[in-house]
mmCIF file of C-alpha atoms in Angstrom:
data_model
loop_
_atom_site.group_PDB
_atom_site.id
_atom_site.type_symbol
_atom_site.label_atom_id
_atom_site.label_comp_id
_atom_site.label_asym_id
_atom_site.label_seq_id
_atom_site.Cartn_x
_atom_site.Cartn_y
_atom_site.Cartn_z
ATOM 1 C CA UNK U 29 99.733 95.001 224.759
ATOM 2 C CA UNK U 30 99.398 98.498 224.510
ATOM 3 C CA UNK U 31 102.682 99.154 224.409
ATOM 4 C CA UNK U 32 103.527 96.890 221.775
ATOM 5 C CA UNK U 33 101.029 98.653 219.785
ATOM 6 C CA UNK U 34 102.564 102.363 220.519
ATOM 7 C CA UNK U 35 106.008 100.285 219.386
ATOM 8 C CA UNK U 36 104.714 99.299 216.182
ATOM 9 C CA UNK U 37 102.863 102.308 215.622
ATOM 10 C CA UNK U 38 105.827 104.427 215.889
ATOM 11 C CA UNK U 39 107.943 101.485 213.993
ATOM 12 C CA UNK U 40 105.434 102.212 210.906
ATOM 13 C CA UNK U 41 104.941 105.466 211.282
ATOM 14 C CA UNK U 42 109.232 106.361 210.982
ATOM 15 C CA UNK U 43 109.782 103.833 208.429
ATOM 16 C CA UNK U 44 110.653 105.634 205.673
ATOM 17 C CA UNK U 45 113.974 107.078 207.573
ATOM 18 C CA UNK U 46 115.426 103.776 208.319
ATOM 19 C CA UNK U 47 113.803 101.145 205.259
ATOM 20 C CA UNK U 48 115.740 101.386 201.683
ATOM 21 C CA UNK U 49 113.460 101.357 198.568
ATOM 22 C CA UNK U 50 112.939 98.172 198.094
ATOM 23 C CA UNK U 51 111.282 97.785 202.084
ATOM 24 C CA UNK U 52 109.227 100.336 201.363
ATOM 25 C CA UNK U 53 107.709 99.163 198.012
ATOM 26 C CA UNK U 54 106.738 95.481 199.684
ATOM 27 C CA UNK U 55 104.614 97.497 202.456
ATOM 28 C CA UNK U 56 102.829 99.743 199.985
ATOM 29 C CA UNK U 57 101.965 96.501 198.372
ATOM 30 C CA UNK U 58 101.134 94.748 202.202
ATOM 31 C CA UNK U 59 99.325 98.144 202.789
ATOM 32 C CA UNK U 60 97.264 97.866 199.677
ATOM 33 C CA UNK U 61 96.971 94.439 200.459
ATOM 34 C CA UNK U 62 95.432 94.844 203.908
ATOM 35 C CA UNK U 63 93.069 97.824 202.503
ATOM 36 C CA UNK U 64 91.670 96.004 200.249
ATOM 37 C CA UNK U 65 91.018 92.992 202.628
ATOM 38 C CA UNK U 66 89.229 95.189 205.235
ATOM 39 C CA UNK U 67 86.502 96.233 202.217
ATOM 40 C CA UNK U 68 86.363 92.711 200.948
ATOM 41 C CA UNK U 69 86.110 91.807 204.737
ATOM 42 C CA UNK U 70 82.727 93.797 204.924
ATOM 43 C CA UNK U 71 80.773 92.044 202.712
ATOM 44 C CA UNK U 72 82.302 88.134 203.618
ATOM 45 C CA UNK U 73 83.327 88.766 207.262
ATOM 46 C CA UNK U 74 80.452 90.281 208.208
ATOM 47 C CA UNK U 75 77.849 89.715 205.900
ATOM 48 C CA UNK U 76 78.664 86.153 204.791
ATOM 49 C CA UNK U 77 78.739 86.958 201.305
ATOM 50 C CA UNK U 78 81.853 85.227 198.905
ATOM 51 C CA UNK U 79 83.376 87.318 196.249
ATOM 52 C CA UNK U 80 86.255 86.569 194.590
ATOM 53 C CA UNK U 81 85.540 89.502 191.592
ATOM 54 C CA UNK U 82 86.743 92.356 193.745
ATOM 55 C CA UNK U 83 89.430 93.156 190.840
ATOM 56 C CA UNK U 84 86.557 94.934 189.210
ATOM 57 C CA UNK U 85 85.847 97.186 191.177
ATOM 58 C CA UNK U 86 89.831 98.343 191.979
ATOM 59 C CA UNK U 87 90.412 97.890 188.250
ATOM 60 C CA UNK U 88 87.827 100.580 187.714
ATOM 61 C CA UNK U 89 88.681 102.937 190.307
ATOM 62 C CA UNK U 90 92.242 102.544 188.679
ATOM 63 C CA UNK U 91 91.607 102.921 184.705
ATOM 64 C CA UNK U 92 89.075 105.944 185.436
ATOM 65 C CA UNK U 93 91.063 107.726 187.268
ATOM 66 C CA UNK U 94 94.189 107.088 185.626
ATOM 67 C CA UNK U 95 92.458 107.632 182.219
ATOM 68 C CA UNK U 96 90.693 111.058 183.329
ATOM 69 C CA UNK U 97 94.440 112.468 183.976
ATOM 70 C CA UNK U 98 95.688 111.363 181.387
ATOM 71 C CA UNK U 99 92.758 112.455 178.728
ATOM 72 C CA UNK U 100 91.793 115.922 180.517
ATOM 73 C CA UNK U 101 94.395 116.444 183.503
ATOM 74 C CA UNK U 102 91.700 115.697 185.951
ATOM 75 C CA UNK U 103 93.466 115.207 189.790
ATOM 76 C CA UNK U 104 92.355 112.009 190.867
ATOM 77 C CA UNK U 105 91.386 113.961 194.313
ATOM 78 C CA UNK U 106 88.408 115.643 192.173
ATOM 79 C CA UNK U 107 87.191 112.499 190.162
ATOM 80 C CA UNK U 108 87.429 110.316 193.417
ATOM 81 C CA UNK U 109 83.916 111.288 194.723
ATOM 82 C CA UNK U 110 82.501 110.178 191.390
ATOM 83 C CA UNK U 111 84.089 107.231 191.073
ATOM 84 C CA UNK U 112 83.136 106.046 194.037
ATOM 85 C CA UNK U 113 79.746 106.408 194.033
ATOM 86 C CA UNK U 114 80.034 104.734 190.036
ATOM 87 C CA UNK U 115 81.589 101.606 191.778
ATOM 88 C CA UNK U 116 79.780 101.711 194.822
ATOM 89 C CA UNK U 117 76.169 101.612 192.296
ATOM 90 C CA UNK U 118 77.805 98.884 190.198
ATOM 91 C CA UNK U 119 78.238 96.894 193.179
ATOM 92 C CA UNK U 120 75.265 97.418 194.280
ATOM 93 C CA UNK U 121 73.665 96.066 191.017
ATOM 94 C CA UNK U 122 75.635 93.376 191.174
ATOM 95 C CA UNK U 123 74.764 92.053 194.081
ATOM 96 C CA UNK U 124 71.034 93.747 193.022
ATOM 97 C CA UNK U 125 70.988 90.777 190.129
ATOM 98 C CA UNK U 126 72.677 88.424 192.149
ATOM 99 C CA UNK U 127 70.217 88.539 195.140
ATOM 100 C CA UNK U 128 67.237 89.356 192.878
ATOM 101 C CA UNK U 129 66.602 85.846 191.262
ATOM 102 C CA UNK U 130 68.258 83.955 194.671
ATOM 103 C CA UNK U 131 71.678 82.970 193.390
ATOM 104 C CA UNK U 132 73.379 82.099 196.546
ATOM 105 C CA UNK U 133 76.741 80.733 197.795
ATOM 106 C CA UNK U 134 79.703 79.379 195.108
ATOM 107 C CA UNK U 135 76.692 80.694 192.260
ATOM 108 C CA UNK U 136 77.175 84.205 194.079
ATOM 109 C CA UNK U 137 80.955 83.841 194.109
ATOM 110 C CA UNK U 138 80.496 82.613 190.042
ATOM 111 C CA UNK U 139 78.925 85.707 189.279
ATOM 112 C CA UNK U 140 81.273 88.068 191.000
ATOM 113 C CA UNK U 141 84.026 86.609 189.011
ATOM 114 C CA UNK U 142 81.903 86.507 185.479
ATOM 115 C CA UNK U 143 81.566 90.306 185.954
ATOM 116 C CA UNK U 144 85.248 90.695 186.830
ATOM 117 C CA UNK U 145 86.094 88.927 183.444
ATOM 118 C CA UNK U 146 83.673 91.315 182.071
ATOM 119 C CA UNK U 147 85.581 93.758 183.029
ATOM 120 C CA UNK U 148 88.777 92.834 181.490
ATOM 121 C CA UNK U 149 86.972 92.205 178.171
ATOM 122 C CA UNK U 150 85.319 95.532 178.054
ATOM 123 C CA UNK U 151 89.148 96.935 178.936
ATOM 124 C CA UNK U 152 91.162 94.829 176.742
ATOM 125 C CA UNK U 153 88.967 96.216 173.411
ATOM 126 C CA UNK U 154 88.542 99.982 175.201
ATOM 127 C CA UNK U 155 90.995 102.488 172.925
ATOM 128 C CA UNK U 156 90.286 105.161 175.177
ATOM 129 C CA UNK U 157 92.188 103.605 178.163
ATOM 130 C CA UNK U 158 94.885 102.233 176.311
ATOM 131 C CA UNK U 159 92.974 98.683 175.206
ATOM 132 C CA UNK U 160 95.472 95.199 175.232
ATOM 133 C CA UNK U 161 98.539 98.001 174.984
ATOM 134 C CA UNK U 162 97.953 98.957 178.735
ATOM 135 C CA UNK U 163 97.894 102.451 180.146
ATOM 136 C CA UNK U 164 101.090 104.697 181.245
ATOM 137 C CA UNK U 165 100.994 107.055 183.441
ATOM 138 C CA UNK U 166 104.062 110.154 183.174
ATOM 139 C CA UNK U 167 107.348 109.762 185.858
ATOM 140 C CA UNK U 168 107.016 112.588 188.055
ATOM 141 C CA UNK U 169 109.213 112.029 190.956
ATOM 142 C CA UNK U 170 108.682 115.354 191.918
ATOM 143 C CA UNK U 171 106.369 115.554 194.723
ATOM 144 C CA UNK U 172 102.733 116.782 194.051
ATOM 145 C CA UNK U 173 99.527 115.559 196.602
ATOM 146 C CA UNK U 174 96.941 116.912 194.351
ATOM 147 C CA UNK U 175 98.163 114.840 191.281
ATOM 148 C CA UNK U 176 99.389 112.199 193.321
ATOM 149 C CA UNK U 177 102.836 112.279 191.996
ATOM 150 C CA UNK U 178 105.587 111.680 193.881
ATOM 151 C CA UNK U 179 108.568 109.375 195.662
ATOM 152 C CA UNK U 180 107.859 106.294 197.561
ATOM 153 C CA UNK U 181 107.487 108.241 201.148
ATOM 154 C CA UNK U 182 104.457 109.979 199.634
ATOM 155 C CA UNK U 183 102.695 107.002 198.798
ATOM 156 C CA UNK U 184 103.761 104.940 201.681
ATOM 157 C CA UNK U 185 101.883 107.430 204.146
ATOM 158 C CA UNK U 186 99.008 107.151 201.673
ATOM 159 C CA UNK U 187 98.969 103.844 201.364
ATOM 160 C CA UNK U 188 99.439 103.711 205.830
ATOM 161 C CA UNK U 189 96.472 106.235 205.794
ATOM 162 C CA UNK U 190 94.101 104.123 203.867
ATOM 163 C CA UNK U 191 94.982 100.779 206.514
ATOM 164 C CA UNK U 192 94.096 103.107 209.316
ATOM 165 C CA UNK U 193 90.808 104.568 207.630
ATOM 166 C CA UNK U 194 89.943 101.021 206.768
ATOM 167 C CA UNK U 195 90.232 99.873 210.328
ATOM 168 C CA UNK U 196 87.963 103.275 211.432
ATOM 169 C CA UNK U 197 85.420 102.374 208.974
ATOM 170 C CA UNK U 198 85.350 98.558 209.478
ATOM 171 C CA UNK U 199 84.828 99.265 213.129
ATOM 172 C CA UNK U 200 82.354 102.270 212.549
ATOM 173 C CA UNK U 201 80.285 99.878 210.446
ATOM 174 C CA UNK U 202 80.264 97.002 212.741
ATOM 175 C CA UNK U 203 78.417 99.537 215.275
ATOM 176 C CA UNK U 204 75.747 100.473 212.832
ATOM 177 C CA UNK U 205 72.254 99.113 212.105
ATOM 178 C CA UNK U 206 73.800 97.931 208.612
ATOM 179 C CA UNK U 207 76.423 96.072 210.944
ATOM 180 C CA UNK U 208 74.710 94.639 213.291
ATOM 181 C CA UNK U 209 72.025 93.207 210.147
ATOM 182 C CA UNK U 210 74.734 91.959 208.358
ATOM 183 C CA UNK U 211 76.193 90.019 211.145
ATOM 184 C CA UNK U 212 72.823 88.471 211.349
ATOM 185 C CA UNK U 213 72.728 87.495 208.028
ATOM 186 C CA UNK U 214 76.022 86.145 208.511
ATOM 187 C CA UNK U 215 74.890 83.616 211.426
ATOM 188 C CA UNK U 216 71.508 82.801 210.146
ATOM 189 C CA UNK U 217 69.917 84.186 207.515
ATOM 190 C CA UNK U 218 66.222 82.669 207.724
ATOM 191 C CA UNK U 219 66.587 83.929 211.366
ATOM 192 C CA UNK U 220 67.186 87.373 210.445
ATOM 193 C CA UNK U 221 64.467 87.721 208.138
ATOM 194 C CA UNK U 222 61.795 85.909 210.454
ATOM 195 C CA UNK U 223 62.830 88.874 212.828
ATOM 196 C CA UNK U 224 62.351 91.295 209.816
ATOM 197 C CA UNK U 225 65.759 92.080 209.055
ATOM 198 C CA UNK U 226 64.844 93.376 205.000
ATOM 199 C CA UNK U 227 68.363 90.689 203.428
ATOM 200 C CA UNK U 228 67.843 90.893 200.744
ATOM 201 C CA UNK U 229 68.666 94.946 200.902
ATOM 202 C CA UNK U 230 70.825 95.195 203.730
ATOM 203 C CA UNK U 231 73.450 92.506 201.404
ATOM 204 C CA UNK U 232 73.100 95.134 198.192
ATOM 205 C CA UNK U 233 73.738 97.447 200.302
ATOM 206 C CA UNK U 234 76.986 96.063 201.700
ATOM 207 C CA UNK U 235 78.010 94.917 198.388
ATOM 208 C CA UNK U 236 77.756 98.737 197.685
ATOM 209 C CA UNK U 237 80.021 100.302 199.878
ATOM 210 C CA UNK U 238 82.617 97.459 199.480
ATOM 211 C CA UNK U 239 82.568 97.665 196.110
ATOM 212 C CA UNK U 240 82.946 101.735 196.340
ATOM 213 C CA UNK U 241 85.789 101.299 199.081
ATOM 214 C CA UNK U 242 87.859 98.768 196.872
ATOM 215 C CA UNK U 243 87.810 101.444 194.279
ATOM 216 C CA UNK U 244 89.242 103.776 196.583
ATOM 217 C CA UNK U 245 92.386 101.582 197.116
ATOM 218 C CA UNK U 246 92.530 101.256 192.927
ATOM 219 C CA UNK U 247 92.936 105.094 192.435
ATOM 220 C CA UNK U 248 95.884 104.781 194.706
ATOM 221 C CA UNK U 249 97.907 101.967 193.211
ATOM 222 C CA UNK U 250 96.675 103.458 189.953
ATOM 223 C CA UNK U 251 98.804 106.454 190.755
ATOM 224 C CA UNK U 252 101.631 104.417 192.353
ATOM 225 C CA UNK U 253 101.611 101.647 189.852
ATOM 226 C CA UNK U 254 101.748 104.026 187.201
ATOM 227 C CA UNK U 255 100.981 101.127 184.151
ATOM 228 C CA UNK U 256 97.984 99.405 183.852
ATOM 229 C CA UNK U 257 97.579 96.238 181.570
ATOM 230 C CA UNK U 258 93.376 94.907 182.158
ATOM 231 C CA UNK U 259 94.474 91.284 181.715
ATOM 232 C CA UNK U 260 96.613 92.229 185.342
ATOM 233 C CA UNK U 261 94.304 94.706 186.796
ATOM 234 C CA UNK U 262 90.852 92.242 186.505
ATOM 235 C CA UNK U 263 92.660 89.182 186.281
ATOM 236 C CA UNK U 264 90.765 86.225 188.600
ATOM 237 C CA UNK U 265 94.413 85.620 190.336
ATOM 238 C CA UNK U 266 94.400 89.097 191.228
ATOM 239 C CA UNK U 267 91.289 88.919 193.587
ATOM 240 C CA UNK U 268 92.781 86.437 195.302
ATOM 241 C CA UNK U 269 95.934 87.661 195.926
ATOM 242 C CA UNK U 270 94.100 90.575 197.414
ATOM 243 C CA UNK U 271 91.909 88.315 200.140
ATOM 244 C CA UNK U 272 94.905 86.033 200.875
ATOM 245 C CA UNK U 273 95.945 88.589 203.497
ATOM 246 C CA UNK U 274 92.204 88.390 205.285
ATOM 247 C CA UNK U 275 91.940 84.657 204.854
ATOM 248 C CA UNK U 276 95.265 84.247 206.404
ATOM 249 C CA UNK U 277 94.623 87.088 209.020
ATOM 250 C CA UNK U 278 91.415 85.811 210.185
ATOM 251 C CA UNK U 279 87.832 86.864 208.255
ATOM 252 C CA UNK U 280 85.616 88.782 210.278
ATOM 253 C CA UNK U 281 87.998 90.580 212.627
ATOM 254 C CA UNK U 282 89.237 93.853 212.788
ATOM 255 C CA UNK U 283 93.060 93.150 212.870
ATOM 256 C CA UNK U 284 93.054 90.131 210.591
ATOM 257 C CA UNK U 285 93.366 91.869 206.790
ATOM 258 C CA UNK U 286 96.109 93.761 208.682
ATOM 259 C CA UNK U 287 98.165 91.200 210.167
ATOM 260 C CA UNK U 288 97.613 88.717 207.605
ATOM 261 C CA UNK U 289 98.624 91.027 204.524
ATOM 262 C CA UNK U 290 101.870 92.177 206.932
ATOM 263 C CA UNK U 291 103.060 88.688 207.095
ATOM 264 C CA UNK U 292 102.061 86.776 203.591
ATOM 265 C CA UNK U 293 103.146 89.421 201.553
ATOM 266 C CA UNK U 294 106.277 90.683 202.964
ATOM 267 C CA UNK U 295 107.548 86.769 202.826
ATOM 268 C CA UNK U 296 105.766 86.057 199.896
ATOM 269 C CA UNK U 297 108.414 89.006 198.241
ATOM 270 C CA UNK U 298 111.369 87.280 200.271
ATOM 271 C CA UNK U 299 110.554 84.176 198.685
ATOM 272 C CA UNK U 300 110.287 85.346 195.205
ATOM 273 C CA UNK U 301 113.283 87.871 195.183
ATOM 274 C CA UNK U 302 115.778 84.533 196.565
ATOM 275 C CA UNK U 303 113.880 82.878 194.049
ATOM 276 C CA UNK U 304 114.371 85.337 191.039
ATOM 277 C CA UNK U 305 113.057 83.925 187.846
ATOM 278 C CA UNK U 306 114.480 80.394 188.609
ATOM 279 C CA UNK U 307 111.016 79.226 189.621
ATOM 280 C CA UNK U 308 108.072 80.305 188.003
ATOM 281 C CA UNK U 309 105.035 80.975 190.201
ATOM 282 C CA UNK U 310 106.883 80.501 193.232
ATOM 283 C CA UNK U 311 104.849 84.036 195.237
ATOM 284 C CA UNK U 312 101.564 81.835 194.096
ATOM 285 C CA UNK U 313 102.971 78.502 195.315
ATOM 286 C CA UNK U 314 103.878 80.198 198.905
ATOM 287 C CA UNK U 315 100.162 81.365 198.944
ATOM 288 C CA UNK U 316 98.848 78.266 198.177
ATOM 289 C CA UNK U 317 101.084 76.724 201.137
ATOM 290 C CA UNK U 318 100.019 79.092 203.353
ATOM 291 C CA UNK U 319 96.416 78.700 202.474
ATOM 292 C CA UNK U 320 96.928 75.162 203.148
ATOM 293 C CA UNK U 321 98.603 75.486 206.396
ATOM 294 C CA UNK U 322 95.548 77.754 207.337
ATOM 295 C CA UNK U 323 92.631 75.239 206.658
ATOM 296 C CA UNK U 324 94.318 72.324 208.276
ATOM 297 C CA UNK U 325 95.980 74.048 211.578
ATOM 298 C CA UNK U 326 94.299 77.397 212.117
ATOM 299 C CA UNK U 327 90.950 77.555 210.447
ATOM 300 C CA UNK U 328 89.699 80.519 211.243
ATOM 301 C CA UNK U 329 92.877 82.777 210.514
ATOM 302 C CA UNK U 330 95.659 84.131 213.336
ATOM 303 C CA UNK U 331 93.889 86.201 214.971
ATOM 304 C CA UNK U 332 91.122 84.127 216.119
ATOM 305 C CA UNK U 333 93.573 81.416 216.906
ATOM 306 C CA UNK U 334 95.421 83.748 219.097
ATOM 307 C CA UNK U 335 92.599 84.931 221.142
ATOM 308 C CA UNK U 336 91.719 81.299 222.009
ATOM 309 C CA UNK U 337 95.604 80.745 222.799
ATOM 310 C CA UNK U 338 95.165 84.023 225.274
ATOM 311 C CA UNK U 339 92.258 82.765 226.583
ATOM 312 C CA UNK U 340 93.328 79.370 227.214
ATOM 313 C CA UNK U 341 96.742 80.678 228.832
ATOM 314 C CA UNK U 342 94.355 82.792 231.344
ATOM 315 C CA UNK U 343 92.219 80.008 232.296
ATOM 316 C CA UNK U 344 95.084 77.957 233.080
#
């Protein structure tokens, strides 16, 4: 096993000398993908929490930090602290209301998505950032790291960077106080709180750094994107699109956002570019396949289902 990993590693790691441009635009987008999964994987994976409004908070990261360039020539290396700790604090009030007067479960996931569509109201009518005309971002295919300009290669090692600090920080956090509370709130919440596990802050605080992660991953694509329309960038399909990869991957693992997003969105582009225009909605129809397949034959995601496999194949 470990060699397969030092094989893939290396496969990943040379890919932009052997993979046209094409290849290497659908694994930014896997790689994005996967990111975004691990942070959205903090707060449901391991602290039982279901948001599907996570478009806010990489829709921020994105129009501040594309709009701060563009306005005062701001790199988005020296706005990224701030914006972080913005969206992390939004989050965190959020899930501050949310918790506040008990609203639990599908209400929870309700609210995350209200504020989403908040979101894309507040940036549809917003002149400064461009409003229902979208915002543009100059060509530069000239490489530059501090302005984040650049060819694909430069973004594809970004974009590789932020899987692997994902993984680091997803594992970090799972051995953590916070990480081991939230995995208690996960299992049983009562429980946790009879032992005197504070839930109600440990899950604001989660929402926080999720929330301040995901914007992380929306400077990024921002800068790689370079156009940003709001009724895209918040739009309800879009936070779904960026948990498919986890749900298919397995939630609550390590290597599930990351082998999930590799596989759906990688075929999900197949499908789409044999496809062309032919079929409308064909990427979402795959998804919703896939979804399917997942609830009825492997429930709790690829990964989980392949440790059991491994298992079983031991025992026997």
């Amino acid at each position: 096993m470990k060699t397969l990993y030092a094989i893939l590693a290396l496969l990943f790691l040379t890919a932009p000398y052997y993979c046209d441009a094409y290849a290497l635009s659908v694994l930014i987008l896997a790689f994005y993908t996967a990111y975004v999964g691990q942070t959205w994987n903090l707060l449901l994976g391991y602290a039982g929490q279901l948001s599907f409004g996570h478009a806010l908070y990489a829709g921020i990261g994105s129009y501040l930090a594309a709009g701060l360039f563009l306005q005062f020539g701001w790199s988005p290396w020296l706005t990224m602290p701030l914006i972080i700790l913005l969206t992390g604090l939004l989050g965190a009030a959020i899930g501050f209301l949310g918790f506040r007067f008990g609203v639990q479960g599908v209400y929870f996931t309700l609210l995350t998505i209200a504020f989403a569509e908040c979101g894309r109201i507040i940036f549809d009518h917003w002149p400064l950032f461009g409003g229902t005309a979208g915002l543009f971002l100059p060509i530069n295919h000239m490489p530059n790291f501090w302005y984040l300009r650049g060819n694909l290669t430069l973004f594809y090692y970004l974009f590789l960077s932020l899987v692997v600090a994902g993984f680091a920080i997803s594992w970090m956090f799972l051995n953590t106080r916070l990480g081991y509370f939230s995995q208690a709130i996960r299992e049983n919440e009562q429980a946790a709180q009879a032992l005197g596990i504070s839930t109600f802050w440990i899950k604001v605080k989660v929402m926080g750094l999720s929330a301040s992660l995901t914007s992380l991953g929306g400077i990024f694509y921002a800068f790689y994107q370079n156009t940003l329309f709001p009724d895209q960038t918040f739009a309800l399909s879009r936070s779904i699109e960026l948990t498919m990869g986890t749900i298919i991957g397995g939630v609550g693992t390590l290597l599930g956002p990351i082998i999930g997003s590799l596989i759906l969105v990688p075929l999900g582009e197949l499908i789409h570019y044999i496809a062309g225009e032919e079929i409308v909605g064909i990427k979402h129809m795959f998804y919703g396949f896939c979804l399917l397949g997942i609830i009825l034959y492997l429930p709790k995601g690829i990964i989980p289902a392949f440790k059991s496999w491994q298992k079983k194949r031991i025992k026997d």
